[in-house]
Amino acid sequence: MKTHDCGTLRPKDAGTAVKLAGWVQRRRDHGGLIFVDLRDRSGVVQVVVNPERVGPEVFARAERLRSEYVIMVEGEVVRRMPGMENPALATGEIEVVATALEILNEAATPPFPIDRPVDVEENLRLRYRYLDLRRPDLQRNLALRHRVTQAIRSYLDKQGFYEIETPMLTRSTPEGARDYLVPSRVNPGTFYALPQSPQLFKQLLMVSGFERYFQIARCFRDEDLRADRQPEFTQLDVEMSFVDENDVLSLIEGLIAHVFREALGVELAPPFRRITYQEAVDRYGSDKPDLRYDLPLVDVSSQVAGSGFRVFSDAVAKGGVVKGINAGPGKGGWSRREIDQLGEFAQQHGAKGLAWILYGQAEPRSPIAKFLSEEELKAVGEAMGASTGDLLLFVADTRAVANDVLGRLRRLLAEKLGLIPSGTYEFCWIVDWPLLEWDDESGRYHAMHHPFTSPNPEDLELLETAPEKVRARAYDLVLNGYELGGGSIRIHQRELQTRLFRVLGIDEEAAQNKFGFLLEAFTYGAPPHGGIALGLDRLVMLMAGGESLRDVIAFPKTQRAMCLLTQAPAEVDPAQIRELRLRLDPEVAAFKQS
RNA sequence: GGAGCCGUGGUGUAGUUGGUUAACACGCCGGCCUGUCACGCCGGAGAUCGCGGGUUCGAGUCCCGUCGGUUCCGCCA
């Protein structure tokens, strides 16, 4: 139907007869002469309908054109007259003089403008997602996503990886997020779970001897949503045999550099920084620090341990810390109101209070300065690199609370102070994670990564005596404060896996029941292996400069996990429920009636 | 589960201390126009202000509830 793509025509095509097809972006009707901006995936080109070149019938047809009509145009590419070029348009040096024009389909007036990037209410965009997707931003983002996945596939193929699919209907596993469940009709009373990740299958593929596997895999987690969390999302899942941490990290560094080069034309400089978990938490108050700005947390416990300010000295005496952050001079000084807002923020996130000092001012403006000696003030200021007028903020609490609150404050301050440069990509690896984490709620240890993560062999003897001190052979990849993904070297020996399950409070029987197939597989010659999973949506989102996953997913869900286009989830025919041998909770049924 | 913000013609917004004709731009419809490209000019249609209740002589505006969207906390790796 078409010989060329609209957006690709250039002066060198002048004189060529072309057939184009696409959507009417805009029509400019001058009465005796009609201009049509014709758009297809490749871009826009101006079509001129001149009664001297077409019959009255075609001209009348051009007069009928409206926005988003689908048309086919035959014509000749001509250079525009001097002075008539449009530098804003890639095809602006030429135009297509129509010789024939056909309306392939009419279009209702769209509910929001397609040709301009107007901010439209989210629910309208989602309801008419197919129209939203016509707009330039989403066209660009999905094209980028395509280039990213293609770059991933070609890179990993060259590195000897096989792309292998794993089941979507699998079994529910304990640990981790809530599963999406699918009832089995053939086996009443039993359920599949949609995979949270292909974790177990990719390990089994290593036992199978594939050595290098990857998959661009859809994953499902039934948890509450965020701007960077959708209920179904896509992971680049990778697993390799006979590797250690460095092999995985350098492979991924090479992959990421390749992807950025191919898809964005951006040169990165691997290797990426490696930061231990402890360092990240101590210095940035986060296990996914944004390194586009510094703004470090400073421990001033030793400087204020003996202070007359009881809040400080008591916190230290009780084994806690006093940590601070230097918020700098602000944008032309800090108002009391701004400082109070920071204090409220700190309290909302669990601090008892936020102490502050406007450093070195003749009249040191601070509610706490009078409790600190000159020497203490000076020592604190030095530790924090303070100059006159800097706002120093402090949290005195347990180490965990102080780090968490100040880490959040750090992010807030960076935003408020405009310290975040755009268009830069600061990658880092977070390494040396704790293997386990005590969970008060369930009264047992949880795997911080997942229960198949190998402990650091140096810490193995602590596994039963001081589990929280055991380091994991795990790593996270962080970009601009977002967790892009994580992985680990896995346990590949049955004994160690059983031992770890025991520490996690999963007894032999439960382990057999839930993971028997994996434990058994390990007895048949499982190679040492490890891997990683990267959030593809997040990666593309950050590459696209977006702030929401919705901007890089063709058909995303709302925060209530609804698809406004198809109205999913929806009720089903009662017969379907009966067939599955399920019954609705009467309360739910009653609620639906009302 | 909790907190914040948003909801006014098709779209994006304005709407004063509550005061009676709800404004503007774009879009849409009709007319004119042969060099526009966010074409221009003339004319026109179109909203009971998300929904329900309350306060009031009077509610887009105040209060309560509810629905939807969104951001965050909890949750989630």
XYZ file of C-alpha atoms (C1' of nucleotides) in Angstrom:
671
model
C 0.000 0.000 0.000
C 2.939 2.326 0.624
C 6.259 2.748 -1.098
C 7.856 5.032 1.500
C 7.546 6.073 5.121
C 6.447 9.658 5.629
C 9.156 10.702 8.057
C 12.027 9.406 5.956
C 11.572 11.573 2.866
C 14.397 13.997 2.164
C 15.492 16.395 -0.617
C 17.325 13.538 -2.358
C 13.929 11.944 -2.952
C 12.764 14.946 -5.007
C 11.220 13.806 -8.237
C 10.247 10.403 -6.841
C 6.696 9.193 -7.194
C 5.567 7.873 -3.819
C 2.603 6.140 -2.263
C 2.124 7.005 1.398
C -0.390 5.926 3.984
C -1.045 7.104 7.491
C -3.100 9.338 9.728
C -4.134 12.952 9.177
C -2.254 14.821 11.848
C -3.612 18.167 10.756
C -5.336 19.761 7.813
C -4.831 23.350 6.789
C -7.540 24.304 4.331
C -6.845 27.503 2.385
C -9.959 27.176 0.298
C -8.227 26.756 -3.009
C -5.286 24.797 -1.596
C -5.138 22.207 1.150
C -2.170 21.132 3.248
C -2.298 17.825 5.042
C 0.272 16.767 7.643
C 0.408 13.045 7.090
C 1.770 10.951 9.968
C 2.892 7.379 10.160
C 5.194 5.647 12.628
C 8.244 7.219 11.051
C 7.117 10.814 11.329
C 5.215 13.548 9.519
C 5.349 14.911 5.997
C 3.390 17.726 4.410
C 1.098 16.787 1.542
C -0.160 19.526 -0.764
C -3.468 19.036 -2.500
C -3.624 21.480 -5.379
C -6.670 21.531 -7.668
C -4.329 22.081 -10.605
C -2.796 18.643 -9.949
C -5.868 16.628 -8.929
C -9.386 16.404 -10.199
C -12.318 18.058 -8.409
C -13.315 14.703 -6.975
C -10.017 14.194 -5.150
C -9.996 17.796 -4.016
C -13.469 17.417 -2.557
C -12.236 14.343 -0.730
C -9.360 16.333 0.740
C -11.845 18.920 1.969
C -13.627 16.189 3.937
C -10.493 15.157 5.834
C -10.488 15.468 9.602
C -7.981 14.712 12.334
C -6.902 11.062 12.547
C -8.587 9.995 9.312
C -6.609 7.162 7.772
C -5.671 7.961 4.188
C -3.515 6.874 1.302
C -1.798 9.441 -0.865
C -0.084 9.119 -4.188
C 2.108 11.971 -5.235
C 5.471 13.350 -6.115
C 8.176 14.459 -3.723
C 9.256 17.998 -4.521
C 11.693 20.397 -2.950
C 9.884 23.199 -1.269
C 10.167 26.691 -2.748
C 12.925 28.744 -1.107
C 11.582 30.359 2.034
C 8.872 27.760 2.420
C 10.985 25.203 4.287
C 10.014 24.212 7.804
C 13.123 23.635 9.925
C 10.976 22.257 12.772
C 10.153 19.245 10.648
C 12.625 16.519 9.701
C 10.945 16.411 6.296
C 10.627 20.182 6.206
C 12.722 20.725 3.090
C 10.350 18.781 0.900
C 6.656 18.167 0.460
C 4.526 15.685 -1.406
C 2.330 17.047 -4.166
C -0.690 14.779 -4.226
C -1.903 13.231 -7.450
C -4.385 10.901 -5.793
C -5.895 10.557 -2.343
C -8.081 7.927 -0.801
C -9.838 7.833 2.547
C -9.177 4.404 4.036
C -11.095 5.072 7.217
C -12.774 7.962 8.957
C -12.114 8.738 12.611
C -14.189 10.103 15.432
C -12.762 13.215 17.043
C -10.256 11.935 19.592
C -11.018 12.632 23.257
C -7.688 14.377 23.691
C -5.148 15.915 21.326
C -2.916 13.385 19.588
C -0.597 15.833 17.884
C 0.476 17.783 20.926
C 2.044 16.602 24.195
C -0.701 18.042 26.402
C -0.886 16.628 29.916
C -4.107 14.688 29.993
C -5.709 13.128 33.032
C -4.327 9.678 33.634
C -7.640 7.820 33.649
C -8.554 9.227 30.256
C -5.191 8.292 28.823
C -5.547 4.765 30.148
C -9.115 4.351 28.977
C -8.050 5.324 25.452
C -4.597 3.840 25.699
C -4.507 3.000 21.981
C -4.821 6.720 21.247
C -2.366 7.715 23.955
C 0.085 5.314 22.359
C -0.211 7.240 19.089
C 1.296 10.261 20.767
C 4.977 11.069 20.271
C 6.226 10.403 23.821
C 4.919 6.870 24.050
C 5.865 6.109 20.454
C 9.393 7.158 21.316
C 9.487 5.223 24.592
C 8.242 1.976 23.100
C 10.674 2.329 20.215
C 13.420 2.747 22.801
C 12.187 -0.300 24.658
C 12.363 -2.287 21.452
C 15.929 -1.176 20.805
C 16.873 -2.098 24.382
C 15.490 -5.622 24.150
C 17.076 -6.138 20.741
C 20.431 -4.937 22.072
C 20.106 -7.291 25.036
C 19.356 -10.258 22.810
C 22.188 -9.637 20.387
C 24.709 -9.049 23.176
C 23.791 -12.119 25.184
C 23.614 -14.264 22.062
C 27.180 -13.242 21.224
C 28.185 -14.146 24.770
C 26.861 -17.645 24.292
C 23.539 -17.404 26.115
C 20.433 -19.371 25.227
C 17.056 -17.713 25.509
C 14.795 -20.275 27.177
C 11.201 -19.854 28.276
C 9.902 -21.043 31.626
C 6.301 -21.695 32.705
C 3.817 -19.013 33.596
C 1.638 -21.532 35.405
C 3.822 -22.727 38.225
C 3.560 -23.374 41.911
C 3.283 -20.965 44.790
C 6.393 -20.690 46.905
C 6.713 -19.305 50.396
C 8.915 -16.247 50.997
C 8.751 -13.088 49.045
C 5.714 -11.341 47.690
C 2.084 -12.368 47.527
C 1.335 -14.609 44.550
C -1.268 -14.190 41.854
C -3.151 -17.477 41.928
C -4.835 -19.387 39.132
C -7.296 -22.091 40.111
C -6.956 -25.439 38.391
C -10.147 -26.778 36.837
C -8.703 -30.215 36.218
C -7.487 -30.519 39.793
C -10.159 -28.930 41.950
C -8.930 -27.242 45.079
C -5.444 -26.676 43.768
C -3.862 -23.563 42.365
C -1.098 -22.488 40.101
C 0.762 -19.319 40.919
C 1.998 -16.872 38.327
C 5.763 -16.603 38.716
C 7.245 -13.838 40.854
C 10.387 -14.615 38.885
C 11.751 -17.657 37.074
C 14.203 -18.228 39.940
C 13.795 -21.962 40.513
C 13.510 -22.848 36.856
C 16.655 -21.020 35.897
C 18.571 -22.864 38.586
C 17.177 -26.125 37.268
C 18.355 -25.115 33.785
C 21.846 -24.858 35.237
C 21.506 -28.380 36.606
C 20.417 -29.323 33.080
C 23.744 -28.150 31.776
C 22.769 -25.117 29.664
C 25.485 -23.095 31.403
C 24.285 -19.744 30.094
C 20.584 -18.848 30.124
C 18.627 -15.667 29.763
C 15.006 -14.730 29.374
C 13.031 -11.553 29.040
C 10.458 -12.799 31.474
C 7.129 -11.506 32.660
C 6.816 -11.588 36.451
C 3.853 -11.062 38.772
C 3.621 -9.806 42.321
C 0.359 -9.095 44.076
C 1.507 -6.166 46.179
C 0.485 -2.523 46.342
C 1.689 -0.363 43.480
C 4.046 2.558 43.177
C 5.217 4.724 40.310
C 8.047 2.227 39.861
C 6.039 -0.917 40.635
C 3.444 -2.612 38.417
C 1.707 -5.886 39.308
C 3.108 -7.454 36.176
C 6.499 -6.408 35.020
C 9.380 -7.636 32.928
C 12.736 -8.886 34.091
C 15.847 -9.603 32.171
C 16.662 -12.877 33.877
C 20.192 -14.279 33.590
C 21.869 -17.352 35.039
C 25.364 -18.766 34.472
C 27.265 -21.835 35.580
C 30.888 -22.023 36.787
C 31.050 -18.337 37.684
C 31.796 -16.152 40.661
C 30.533 -12.670 41.504
C 33.031 -10.943 39.257
C 31.975 -12.922 36.217
C 28.349 -11.903 36.641
C 29.128 -8.280 37.433
C 31.436 -7.762 34.500
C 29.055 -9.495 32.108
C 26.258 -7.157 33.184
C 28.529 -4.124 32.992
C 29.358 -5.043 29.427
C 25.714 -5.643 28.653
C 24.536 -2.346 30.129
C 27.260 -0.421 28.311
C 26.268 -2.137 25.067
C 22.582 -1.381 25.593
C 23.192 2.291 26.355
C 25.429 2.616 23.309
C 23.061 0.841 20.926
C 19.764 2.199 22.180
C 20.684 5.685 23.365
C 24.065 6.484 21.878
C 25.390 7.051 25.399
C 28.872 5.865 26.385
C 29.158 4.569 29.941
C 32.435 3.894 31.703
C 32.368 0.503 33.411
C 33.353 -0.977 35.778
C 30.723 0.569 38.019
C 31.519 1.585 41.574
C 31.145 -1.138 44.157
C 29.883 -0.158 47.544
C 29.301 -2.510 50.412
C 25.837 -2.634 51.864
C 27.204 -1.316 55.158
C 28.915 1.621 53.473
C 25.813 2.494 51.471
C 23.602 2.483 54.510
C 26.082 4.386 56.680
C 26.986 7.056 54.156
C 23.750 7.454 52.177
C 21.116 5.955 54.460
C 19.911 3.709 51.666
C 20.682 0.373 50.052
C 19.980 2.005 46.692
C 21.781 5.325 46.930
C 21.445 7.993 44.294
C 25.053 8.910 43.530
C 24.239 11.821 41.250
C 24.853 14.003 44.309
C 26.903 13.518 47.472
C 25.206 14.947 50.558
C 26.646 12.282 52.875
C 25.428 11.312 56.327
C 28.024 11.995 58.998
C 28.294 10.152 62.291
C 28.993 12.698 65.033
C 28.339 10.351 67.955
C 31.884 10.631 69.270
C 31.795 14.437 69.069
C 28.606 14.724 71.135
C 28.732 11.643 73.350
C 29.573 13.722 76.408
C 27.357 16.603 75.484
C 25.078 18.441 77.880
C 22.327 17.947 75.339
C 20.662 14.880 76.798
C 18.920 13.854 73.578
C 22.352 13.397 72.022
C 24.294 11.947 74.926
C 21.491 9.579 75.934
C 21.138 8.234 72.417
C 24.832 7.413 72.320
C 24.811 5.998 75.855
C 21.990 3.654 74.889
C 24.028 2.296 72.019
C 22.459 4.478 69.367
C 24.040 7.167 67.247
C 23.841 10.827 66.444
C 24.152 11.393 62.729
C 23.798 14.502 60.708
C 23.584 15.829 57.220
C 24.870 19.168 55.996
C 22.067 20.695 53.970
C 24.254 23.635 52.983
C 23.246 27.285 52.837
C 19.985 26.554 51.034
C 18.621 28.752 48.316
C 19.416 32.105 49.876
C 19.127 30.995 53.468
C 16.778 28.727 55.392
C 13.526 29.977 56.826
C 12.209 28.703 60.115
C 9.192 27.397 58.214
C 11.319 25.320 55.843
C 13.284 23.860 58.732
C 10.092 22.968 60.567
C 8.813 21.179 57.483
C 11.980 19.101 57.389
C 11.369 18.284 61.060
C 7.833 17.139 60.321
C 9.103 15.000 57.486
C 11.659 13.387 59.800
C 8.998 12.624 62.383
C 6.664 11.142 59.802
C 9.400 8.699 58.992
C 10.047 7.631 62.517
C 12.495 10.097 64.039
C 11.644 11.469 67.449
C 12.775 14.855 66.277
C 15.144 16.692 64.017
C 17.772 18.814 65.736
C 19.264 21.635 63.710
C 21.983 24.247 63.743
C 22.517 27.145 61.390
C 26.225 26.854 61.616
C 28.647 29.573 62.614
C 26.299 32.494 62.550
C 27.180 35.282 64.962
C 23.999 34.518 66.794
C 23.916 30.759 66.237
C 20.322 30.250 65.410
C 19.475 26.882 66.834
C 17.334 25.535 69.626
C 20.081 23.131 70.657
C 23.275 25.148 70.303
C 23.005 26.435 73.862
C 23.361 22.876 75.126
C 26.568 22.288 73.194
C 29.965 23.648 74.150
C 32.030 25.763 71.769
C 34.375 22.812 71.287
C 31.545 20.418 70.552
C 30.006 22.814 68.045
C 33.332 23.234 66.349
C 34.051 19.504 66.270
C 30.653 18.744 64.804
C 31.044 21.486 62.220
C 34.426 20.189 61.194
C 33.206 16.629 60.900
C 30.424 17.813 58.657
C 32.508 20.215 56.604
C 30.274 23.101 57.625
C 30.726 26.729 56.665
C 28.909 29.735 57.997
C 25.216 29.642 57.202
C 25.027 25.902 56.502
C 22.049 24.107 57.897
C 23.102 21.035 59.870
C 20.387 18.499 60.590
C 20.683 15.738 63.188
C 18.864 12.607 64.152
C 19.691 10.884 67.452
C 18.312 7.370 67.525
C 19.202 3.772 66.880
C 21.565 3.388 63.984
C 18.832 1.918 61.810
C 16.333 4.731 62.409
C 18.937 7.478 62.062
C 20.176 6.074 58.769
C 16.702 5.547 57.388
C 15.382 8.985 58.278
C 18.489 10.825 57.144
C 18.578 8.785 53.950
C 15.060 9.941 53.123
C 15.955 13.471 54.137
C 18.975 13.316 51.866
C 16.757 12.537 48.897
C 14.273 15.233 49.805
C 17.015 17.832 50.216
C 18.603 16.917 46.894
C 15.260 17.504 45.215
C 14.496 20.723 47.063
C 17.967 22.118 46.429
C 18.028 21.087 42.783
C 21.161 19.002 43.229
C 20.038 16.283 40.835
C 21.487 16.679 37.362
C 19.348 15.346 34.530
C 20.664 13.147 31.777
C 23.371 11.524 33.884
C 23.550 7.849 34.781
C 25.262 6.922 38.035
C 25.483 3.183 38.360
C 26.813 1.299 41.328
C 26.869 -2.206 42.695
C 25.843 -2.835 46.269
C 27.782 -5.853 47.502
C 28.308 -7.781 50.741
C 24.670 -7.897 51.711
C 23.634 -9.540 54.929
C 22.294 -12.990 54.135
C 19.477 -12.805 56.651
C 17.368 -10.268 58.365
C 15.445 -10.719 61.602
C 11.732 -10.243 61.200
C 9.888 -9.264 64.375
C 6.477 -9.974 62.948
C 7.059 -13.648 62.211
C 9.722 -14.086 64.871
C 12.256 -15.621 62.537
C 14.978 -14.831 60.073
C 14.131 -13.961 56.480
C 16.392 -14.263 53.493
C 17.246 -10.732 52.469
C 17.670 -11.725 48.834
C 16.065 -15.147 48.563
C 16.631 -18.508 50.287
C 18.858 -19.869 47.504
C 21.555 -17.243 47.969
C 24.935 -18.592 48.926
C 26.451 -17.423 52.194
C 29.959 -16.008 52.073
C 32.118 -19.060 52.888
C 34.185 -16.983 55.341
C 31.087 -16.494 57.492
C 29.745 -20.005 57.266
C 30.485 -20.965 60.858
C 28.293 -18.070 62.048
C 25.234 -19.408 60.257
C 23.701 -20.965 63.354
C 25.365 -18.865 66.063
C 25.095 -15.325 64.689
C 22.978 -15.541 61.556
C 22.603 -11.792 61.160
C 26.382 -11.431 60.786
C 26.626 -13.754 57.797
C 27.313 -11.977 54.533
C 25.680 -13.142 51.340
C 27.256 -13.575 47.943
C 24.619 -11.167 46.661
C 24.746 -7.969 44.661
C 22.305 -5.293 43.569
C 22.662 -2.999 40.600
C 21.564 0.537 41.396
C 21.020 3.395 38.946
C 20.230 6.945 40.070
C 18.642 5.763 43.302
C 16.569 3.009 41.721
C 17.173 -0.655 42.334
C 17.612 -1.965 38.805
C 17.995 -5.530 39.918
C 19.902 -7.998 41.972
C 21.327 -11.422 42.011
C 23.637 -13.772 43.746
C 25.822 -16.797 43.583
C 23.483 -19.625 44.499
C 23.741 -22.537 46.801
C 24.336 -25.611 44.657
C 24.826 -28.217 47.347
C 21.933 -29.984 48.898
C 23.398 -30.043 52.423
C 24.016 -26.321 52.550
C 20.574 -25.581 51.118
C 18.931 -27.776 53.747
C 20.999 -26.110 56.435
C 19.881 -22.694 55.298
C 16.244 -23.722 55.197
C 16.648 -24.830 58.796
C 17.980 -21.412 59.809
C 15.011 -19.886 58.049
C 12.683 -22.021 60.113
C 11.735 -24.258 57.213
C 12.051 -27.796 58.545
C 13.036 -30.839 56.546
C 9.466 -31.817 55.843
C 8.371 -28.380 54.729
C 11.505 -28.068 52.607
C 10.765 -31.408 50.979
C 7.207 -30.367 50.364
C 7.968 -26.962 48.865
C 11.374 -27.379 47.286
C 11.910 -31.129 47.189
C 12.340 -31.041 43.437
C 15.166 -28.519 43.728
C 16.915 -30.354 46.545
C 16.658 -33.554 44.579
C 18.008 -31.870 41.464
C 21.015 -30.752 43.472
C 21.910 -34.391 44.146
C 22.403 -35.059 40.438
C 25.483 -32.969 39.839
C 24.478 -29.334 40.151
C 27.205 -26.992 38.914
C 28.180 -23.909 40.890
C 26.050 -21.143 39.425
C 24.817 -17.646 39.878
C 22.935 -14.941 38.096
C 20.950 -11.780 38.234
C 17.598 -10.310 37.295
C 17.193 -6.741 36.057
C 13.972 -4.776 35.972
C 13.581 -4.066 32.290
C 10.745 -1.590 32.754
C 12.744 0.423 35.248
C 15.803 0.387 33.035
C 13.853 1.674 30.049
C 12.043 4.195 32.228
C 15.329 5.678 33.418
C 16.769 5.652 29.904
C 13.651 7.451 28.667
C 13.955 10.021 31.443
C 10.545 9.032 32.784
C 9.271 8.929 36.316
C 6.651 6.225 35.993
C 6.649 2.709 34.618
C 3.392 3.566 32.884
C 5.439 5.601 30.421
C 7.278 2.545 29.126
C 4.584 -0.155 29.300
C 2.115 -0.318 26.434
C -0.869 -1.322 28.539
C -0.195 -0.584 32.215
C -2.441 -0.918 35.253
C -3.619 1.812 37.596
C -2.567 2.033 41.209
C -5.545 -0.165 42.024
C -4.208 -2.748 39.592
C -7.010 -2.096 37.115
C -6.763 -1.989 33.373
C -9.043 0.920 32.459
C -9.039 -0.084 28.806
C -10.414 -3.608 29.253
C -11.905 -3.088 32.717
C -9.909 -5.983 34.142
C -10.224 -7.468 36.660
C -13.905 -8.158 36.172
C -16.570 -10.463 37.471
C -16.989 -13.727 35.652
C -19.939 -15.898 34.829
C -21.018 -17.865 37.928
C -20.758 -20.990 35.812
C -17.034 -20.397 35.434
C -16.657 -20.161 39.187
C -18.659 -23.345 39.674
C -16.588 -25.130 37.096
C -13.493 -24.296 39.128
C -15.240 -25.645 42.213
C -14.866 -22.269 43.935
C -17.364 -20.269 45.941
C -17.322 -16.560 46.687
C -17.184 -15.406 50.262
C -20.822 -14.490 51.109
C -19.653 -11.121 52.383
C -18.108 -10.355 49.013
C -21.210 -11.596 47.213
C -23.413 -9.407 49.404
C -21.178 -6.423 48.858
C -21.437 -6.876 45.119
C -25.225 -7.006 45.322
C -25.447 -3.628 47.044
C -4.604 -0.655 55.790
C -3.042 4.817 56.293
C -1.739 10.024 54.590
C -1.380 14.004 50.872
C -2.881 16.105 46.095
C -6.347 16.242 41.908
C -11.625 15.785 39.701
C -15.441 22.465 36.355
C -17.980 22.069 28.170
C -14.391 17.113 24.038
C -9.154 18.647 26.203
C -6.199 21.899 29.435
C -7.241 25.520 32.922
C -9.689 30.219 35.620
C -13.578 30.952 38.917
C -12.425 36.596 44.671
C -14.748 36.868 51.586
C -20.674 31.596 49.454
C -24.432 35.942 45.694
C -27.719 34.241 40.932
C -25.508 35.488 32.806
C -19.704 29.621 35.182
C -14.731 32.628 32.019
C -10.373 31.694 28.736
C -7.399 28.868 25.243
C -7.352 24.699 22.202
C -10.634 21.348 19.913
C -15.529 20.654 17.380
C -19.486 22.448 13.617
C -20.675 26.082 9.531
C -18.878 30.033 6.138
C -14.689 32.657 3.563
C -9.656 32.086 1.952
C -3.903 29.215 -3.401
C 1.749 28.757 0.406
C 0.285 27.330 5.221
C 2.889 24.355 8.753
C 0.062 25.824 16.487
C -2.513 28.972 8.983
C -5.826 33.296 9.224
C -10.704 35.785 9.459
C -16.223 35.592 10.589
C -20.138 32.974 13.015
C -22.038 28.903 16.126
C -22.899 24.748 19.378
C -21.238 22.722 23.779
C -20.523 22.254 31.191
C -26.657 21.929 36.363
C -18.899 21.959 38.225
C -17.083 13.159 39.609
C -21.340 11.117 42.634
C -24.536 11.307 47.275
C -25.916 13.885 51.526
C -25.648 18.207 54.765
C -25.111 23.609 56.353
C -27.400 28.130 54.174
C -32.396 32.498 51.817
C -28.519 30.959 48.317
C -23.018 26.065 47.231
C -18.457 25.050 41.626
C -16.928 27.557 46.389
C -18.062 25.395 53.290
C -18.811 20.348 55.954
C -19.457 14.838 55.836
C -19.420 10.496 52.973
C -18.323 7.986 48.495
C -16.069 6.826 43.599
C -11.967 7.408 40.322
C -6.847 9.020 39.180
C -2.129 10.026 41.319
C 2.116 10.417 44.900
C 3.975 8.552 49.344
C 4.054 5.275 54.068
C 3.044 0.239 55.378
C 3.685 -3.919 51.979
C 7.085 -5.467 47.997
C 13.416 -7.009 46.080
